[in-house]
Amino acid sequence: IDISKLGFKKEFLSFAKNSEFIFGFLRELFLEKVDIDNVVLADTYLEFEEHLEIIKKTKQKYKELLEKDGYTDNFLIDEYGINSKLLDGIDKIEIFLDGYLSKFEIEVLDKIDKNIVVFLEVSKFNKDLVKKFLCELEDGYKYEIEYKTKTILSKQKSNPMPKASVSSFSKRFDEIGFVFAK
């Protein structure tokens, strides 16, 4: 596979150093349940069609190498199941969410037959994402929500953002005096 077309050197150490870019991209596609072939079809990525083909080949070769030795990677999972025996003694699952849930995570939660409670804080930055996997919620509040029924169990006003000041200094040494003064 000619990875030099992606802007990486062909040497293995260079590839290993930059592989997180490729595997990070593949993990993102997996978590959002997007097939790399559908990315190729999107107009936005047409100019990167050759790059995407190289990434597809890299993924396939990586999968073959892992399977040969009986291994896998999380973004290569085609089928999975919920180990319900592991969850037998659990009455309730609590998730303290800082961000949002990916489509894969939502799919997993939907398959779990347990009471799941999600704790999260909604802001203008995550409001639209939260709406996609839970329900429409008001920003500026902390919520406790029953995941399966989307029932709001509690809602309380978020703590206001602390006032921050921004200062710059020509010398790092001057920062010390400022910090102690504050």
PDB file of N, CA, C and O in Angstrom, residues 50-88:
ATOM      1  N   GLU A  50      -8.795   9.088  -3.606  1.00  0.00           N
ATOM      2  CA  GLU A  50      -7.598   8.236  -3.616  1.00  0.00           C
ATOM      3  C   GLU A  50      -7.107   7.979  -2.188  1.00  0.00           C
ATOM      4  O   GLU A  50      -6.736   6.857  -1.847  1.00  0.00           O
ATOM      5  N   HIS A  51      -7.154   9.008  -1.334  1.00  0.00           N
ATOM      6  CA  HIS A  51      -6.748   8.842   0.064  1.00  0.00           C
ATOM      7  C   HIS A  51      -7.647   7.821   0.768  1.00  0.00           C
ATOM      8  O   HIS A  51      -7.175   6.968   1.516  1.00  0.00           O
ATOM      9  N   LEU A  52      -8.941   7.937   0.521  1.00  0.00           N
ATOM     10  CA  LEU A  52      -9.889   7.016   1.152  1.00  0.00           C
ATOM     11  C   LEU A  52      -9.664   5.576   0.684  1.00  0.00           C
ATOM     12  O   LEU A  52      -9.798   4.635   1.471  1.00  0.00           O
ATOM     13  N   GLU A  53      -9.317   5.414  -0.576  1.00  0.00           N
ATOM     14  CA  GLU A  53      -9.018   4.068  -1.087  1.00  0.00           C
ATOM     15  C   GLU A  53      -7.797   3.490  -0.388  1.00  0.00           C
ATOM     16  O   GLU A  53      -7.771   2.303  -0.052  1.00  0.00           O
ATOM     17  N   ILE A  54      -6.786   4.311  -0.158  1.00  0.00           N
ATOM     18  CA  ILE A  54      -5.579   3.852   0.547  1.00  0.00           C
ATOM     19  C   ILE A  54      -5.935   3.466   1.975  1.00  0.00           C
ATOM     20  O   ILE A  54      -5.488   2.428   2.480  1.00  0.00           O
ATOM     21  N   ILE A  55      -6.777   4.268   2.620  1.00  0.00           N
ATOM     22  CA  ILE A  55      -7.191   3.958   3.996  1.00  0.00           C
ATOM     23  C   ILE A  55      -8.002   2.664   4.020  1.00  0.00           C
ATOM     24  O   ILE A  55      -7.836   1.836   4.918  1.00  0.00           O
ATOM     25  N   LYS A  56      -8.870   2.456   3.022  1.00  0.00           N
ATOM     26  CA  LYS A  56      -9.631   1.203   2.935  1.00  0.00           C
ATOM     27  C   LYS A  56      -8.697   0.004   2.813  1.00  0.00           C
ATOM     28  O   LYS A  56      -8.878  -1.018   3.478  1.00  0.00           O
ATOM     29  N   LYS A  57      -7.685   0.122   1.948  1.00  0.00           N
ATOM     30  CA  LYS A  57      -6.730  -0.976   1.764  1.00  0.00           C
ATOM     31  C   LYS A  57      -5.942  -1.228   3.044  1.00  0.00           C
ATOM     32  O   LYS A  57      -5.687  -2.375   3.403  1.00  0.00           O
ATOM     33  N   THR A  58      -5.560  -0.148   3.728  1.00  0.00           N
ATOM     34  CA  THR A  58      -4.827  -0.271   4.988  1.00  0.00           C
ATOM     35  C   THR A  58      -5.683  -0.993   6.025  1.00  0.00           C
ATOM     36  O   THR A  58      -5.215  -1.894   6.728  1.00  0.00           O
ATOM     37  N   LYS A  59      -6.956  -0.626   6.099  1.00  0.00           N
ATOM     38  CA  LYS A  59      -7.879  -1.275   7.045  1.00  0.00           C
ATOM     39  C   LYS A  59      -7.993  -2.765   6.735  1.00  0.00           C
ATOM     40  O   LYS A  59      -7.928  -3.598   7.635  1.00  0.00           O
ATOM     41  N   GLN A  60      -8.159  -3.103   5.471  1.00  0.00           N
ATOM     42  CA  GLN A  60      -8.318  -4.499   5.078  1.00  0.00           C
ATOM     43  C   GLN A  60      -7.063  -5.306   5.400  1.00  0.00           C
ATOM     44  O   GLN A  60      -7.148  -6.409   5.944  1.00  0.00           O
ATOM     45  N   LYS A  61      -5.898  -4.744   5.085  1.00  0.00           N
ATOM     46  CA  LYS A  61      -4.636  -5.442   5.352  1.00  0.00           C
ATOM     47  C   LYS A  61      -4.432  -5.609   6.865  1.00  0.00           C
ATOM     48  O   LYS A  61      -4.022  -6.670   7.331  1.00  0.00           O
ATOM     49  N   TYR A  62      -4.750  -4.590   7.625  1.00  0.00           N
ATOM     50  CA  TYR A  62      -4.645  -4.627   9.087  1.00  0.00           C
ATOM     51  C   TYR A  62      -5.557  -5.720   9.645  1.00  0.00           C
ATOM     52  O   TYR A  62      -5.156  -6.517  10.489  1.00  0.00           O
ATOM     53  N   LYS A  63      -6.787  -5.777   9.140  1.00  0.00           N
ATOM     54  CA  LYS A  63      -7.751  -6.785   9.589  1.00  0.00           C
ATOM     55  C   LYS A  63      -7.235  -8.193   9.282  1.00  0.00           C
ATOM     56  O   LYS A  63      -7.315  -9.091  10.124  1.00  0.00           O
ATOM     57  N   GLU A  64      -6.691  -8.388   8.086  1.00  0.00           N
ATOM     58  CA  GLU A  64      -6.156  -9.696   7.698  1.00  0.00           C
ATOM     59  C   GLU A  64      -5.009 -10.116   8.611  1.00  0.00           C
ATOM     60  O   GLU A  64      -4.935 -11.264   9.043  1.00  0.00           O
ATOM     61  N   LEU A  65      -4.109  -9.171   8.920  1.00  0.00           N
ATOM     62  CA  LEU A  65      -2.970  -9.474   9.786  1.00  0.00           C
ATOM     63  C   LEU A  65      -3.436  -9.851  11.194  1.00  0.00           C
ATOM     64  O   LEU A  65      -2.916 -10.788  11.799  1.00  0.00           O
ATOM     65  N   LEU A  66      -4.411  -9.125  11.716  1.00  0.00           N
ATOM     66  CA  LEU A  66      -4.930  -9.429  13.056  1.00  0.00           C
ATOM     67  C   LEU A  66      -5.639 -10.786  13.077  1.00  0.00           C
ATOM     68  O   LEU A  66      -5.420 -11.592  13.975  1.00  0.00           O
ATOM     69  N   GLU A  67      -6.506 -11.027  12.082  1.00  0.00           N
ATOM     70  CA  GLU A  67      -7.268 -12.282  12.037  1.00  0.00           C
ATOM     71  C   GLU A  67      -6.355 -13.495  11.912  1.00  0.00           C
ATOM     72  O   GLU A  67      -6.646 -14.560  12.461  1.00  0.00           O
ATOM     73  N   LYS A  68      -5.242 -13.318  11.197  1.00  0.00           N
ATOM     74  CA  LYS A  68      -4.288 -14.405  11.016  1.00  0.00           C
ATOM     75  C   LYS A  68      -3.787 -14.918  12.370  1.00  0.00           C
ATOM     76  O   LYS A  68      -3.585 -16.108  12.560  1.00  0.00           O
ATOM     77  N   ASP A  69      -3.622 -14.015  13.331  1.00  0.00           N
ATOM     78  CA  ASP A  69      -3.141 -14.383  14.655  1.00  0.00           C
ATOM     79  C   ASP A  69      -4.255 -14.461  15.696  1.00  0.00           C
ATOM     80  O   ASP A  69      -3.992 -14.575  16.894  1.00  0.00           O
ATOM     81  N   GLY A  70      -5.524 -14.367  15.255  1.00  0.00           N
ATOM     82  CA  GLY A  70      -6.650 -14.501  16.167  1.00  0.00           C
ATOM     83  C   GLY A  70      -6.967 -13.250  16.984  1.00  0.00           C
ATOM     84  O   GLY A  70      -7.535 -13.354  18.069  1.00  0.00           O
ATOM     85  N   TYR A  71      -6.602 -12.086  16.474  1.00  0.00           N
ATOM     86  CA  TYR A  71      -6.856 -10.833  17.189  1.00  0.00           C
ATOM     87  C   TYR A  71      -7.888  -9.996  16.447  1.00  0.00           C
ATOM     88  O   TYR A  71      -8.254 -10.296  15.308  1.00  0.00           O
ATOM     89  N   THR A  72      -8.334  -8.938  17.110  1.00  0.00           N
ATOM     90  CA  THR A  72      -9.216  -7.964  16.464  1.00  0.00           C
ATOM     91  C   THR A  72      -8.937  -6.590  17.069  1.00  0.00           C
ATOM     92  O   THR A  72      -8.169  -6.465  18.019  1.00  0.00           O
ATOM     93  N   ASP A  73      -9.546  -5.594  16.530  1.00  0.00           N
ATOM     94  CA  ASP A  73      -9.469  -4.230  17.049  1.00  0.00           C
ATOM     95  C   ASP A  73     -10.907  -3.749  17.150  1.00  0.00           C
ATOM     96  O   ASP A  73     -11.760  -4.188  16.380  1.00  0.00           O
ATOM     97  N   ASN A  74     -11.186  -2.851  18.087  1.00  0.00           N
ATOM     98  CA  ASN A  74     -12.584  -2.487  18.327  1.00  0.00           C
ATOM     99  C   ASN A  74     -13.289  -1.958  17.080  1.00  0.00           C
ATOM    100  O   ASN A  74     -14.467  -2.215  16.878  1.00  0.00           O
ATOM    101  N   PHE A  75     -12.617  -1.254  16.206  1.00  0.00           N
ATOM    102  CA  PHE A  75     -13.293  -0.708  15.032  1.00  0.00           C
ATOM    103  C   PHE A  75     -13.453  -1.727  13.906  1.00  0.00           C
ATOM    104  O   PHE A  75     -14.031  -1.410  12.862  1.00  0.00           O
ATOM    105  N   LEU A  76     -12.998  -2.944  14.123  1.00  0.00           N
ATOM    106  CA  LEU A  76     -13.143  -3.998  13.112  1.00  0.00           C
ATOM    107  C   LEU A  76     -14.271  -4.969  13.443  1.00  0.00           C
ATOM    108  O   LEU A  76     -14.518  -5.909  12.703  1.00  0.00           O
ATOM    109  N   ILE A  77     -14.959  -4.737  14.547  1.00  0.00           N
ATOM    110  CA  ILE A  77     -16.019  -5.647  14.983  1.00  0.00           C
ATOM    111  C   ILE A  77     -17.211  -5.544  14.029  1.00  0.00           C
ATOM    112  O   ILE A  77     -17.746  -4.468  13.812  1.00  0.00           O
ATOM    113  N   ASP A  78     -17.580  -6.683  13.448  1.00  0.00           N
ATOM    114  CA  ASP A  78     -18.742  -6.707  12.560  1.00  0.00           C
ATOM    115  C   ASP A  78     -20.001  -7.091  13.333  1.00  0.00           C
ATOM    116  O   ASP A  78     -21.060  -6.525  13.133  1.00  0.00           O
ATOM    117  N   GLU A  79     -19.870  -8.087  14.193  1.00  0.00           N
ATOM    118  CA  GLU A  79     -21.005  -8.556  14.983  1.00  0.00           C
ATOM    119  C   GLU A  79     -20.579  -8.635  16.443  1.00  0.00           C
ATOM    120  O   GLU A  79     -19.424  -8.947  16.736  1.00  0.00           O
ATOM    121  N   TYR A  80     -21.520  -8.364  17.333  1.00  0.00           N
ATOM    122  CA  TYR A  80     -21.243  -8.447  18.754  1.00  0.00           C
ATOM    123  C   TYR A  80     -22.539  -8.796  19.468  1.00  0.00           C
ATOM    124  O   TYR A  80     -23.621  -8.701  18.903  1.00  0.00           O
ATOM    125  N   GLY A  81     -22.403  -9.171  20.705  1.00  0.00           N
ATOM    126  CA  GLY A  81     -23.578  -9.471  21.522  1.00  0.00           C
ATOM    127  C   GLY A  81     -23.372  -8.915  22.917  1.00  0.00           C
ATOM    128  O   GLY A  81     -22.258  -8.598  23.318  1.00  0.00           O
ATOM    129  N   ILE A  82     -24.446  -8.798  23.648  1.00  0.00           N
ATOM    130  CA  ILE A  82     -24.397  -8.326  25.020  1.00  0.00           C
ATOM    131  C   ILE A  82     -24.249  -9.538  25.928  1.00  0.00           C
ATOM    132  O   ILE A  82     -25.033 -10.492  25.831  1.00  0.00           O
ATOM    133  N   ASN A  83     -23.274  -9.516  26.809  1.00  0.00           N
ATOM    134  CA  ASN A  83     -23.079 -10.595  27.766  1.00  0.00           C
ATOM    135  C   ASN A  83     -24.051 -10.372  28.922  1.00  0.00           C
ATOM    136  O   ASN A  83     -23.723  -9.754  29.926  1.00  0.00           O
ATOM    137  N   SER A  84     -25.260 -10.876  28.781  1.00  0.00           N
ATOM    138  CA  SER A  84     -26.305 -10.642  29.779  1.00  0.00           C
ATOM    139  C   SER A  84     -25.977 -11.294  31.122  1.00  0.00           C
ATOM    140  O   SER A  84     -26.407 -10.811  32.168  1.00  0.00           O
ATOM    141  N   LYS A  85     -25.207 -12.378  31.121  1.00  0.00           N
ATOM    142  CA  LYS A  85     -24.802 -13.022  32.377  1.00  0.00           C
ATOM    143  C   LYS A  85     -23.968 -12.068  33.218  1.00  0.00           C
ATOM    144  O   LYS A  85     -24.062 -12.053  34.436  1.00  0.00           O
ATOM    145  N   LEU A  86     -23.161 -11.271  32.572  1.00  0.00           N
ATOM    146  CA  LEU A  86     -22.329 -10.294  33.267  1.00  0.00           C
ATOM    147  C   LEU A  86     -23.191  -9.235  33.964  1.00  0.00           C
ATOM    148  O   LEU A  86     -22.840  -8.730  35.017  1.00  0.00           O
ATOM    149  N   LEU A  87     -24.348  -8.948  33.388  1.00  0.00           N
ATOM    150  CA  LEU A  87     -25.233  -7.913  33.928  1.00  0.00           C
ATOM    151  C   LEU A  87     -26.302  -8.446  34.881  1.00  0.00           C
ATOM    152  O   LEU A  87     -27.103  -7.667  35.404  1.00  0.00           O
ATOM    153  N   ASP A  88     -26.326  -9.759  35.101  1.00  0.00           N
ATOM    154  CA  ASP A  88     -27.388 -10.373  35.917  1.00  0.00           C
ATOM    155  C   ASP A  88     -27.556  -9.739  37.296  1.00  0.00           C
ATOM    156  O   ASP A  88     -28.661  -9.520  37.736  1.00  0.00           O
TER     157      ASP A  88
END
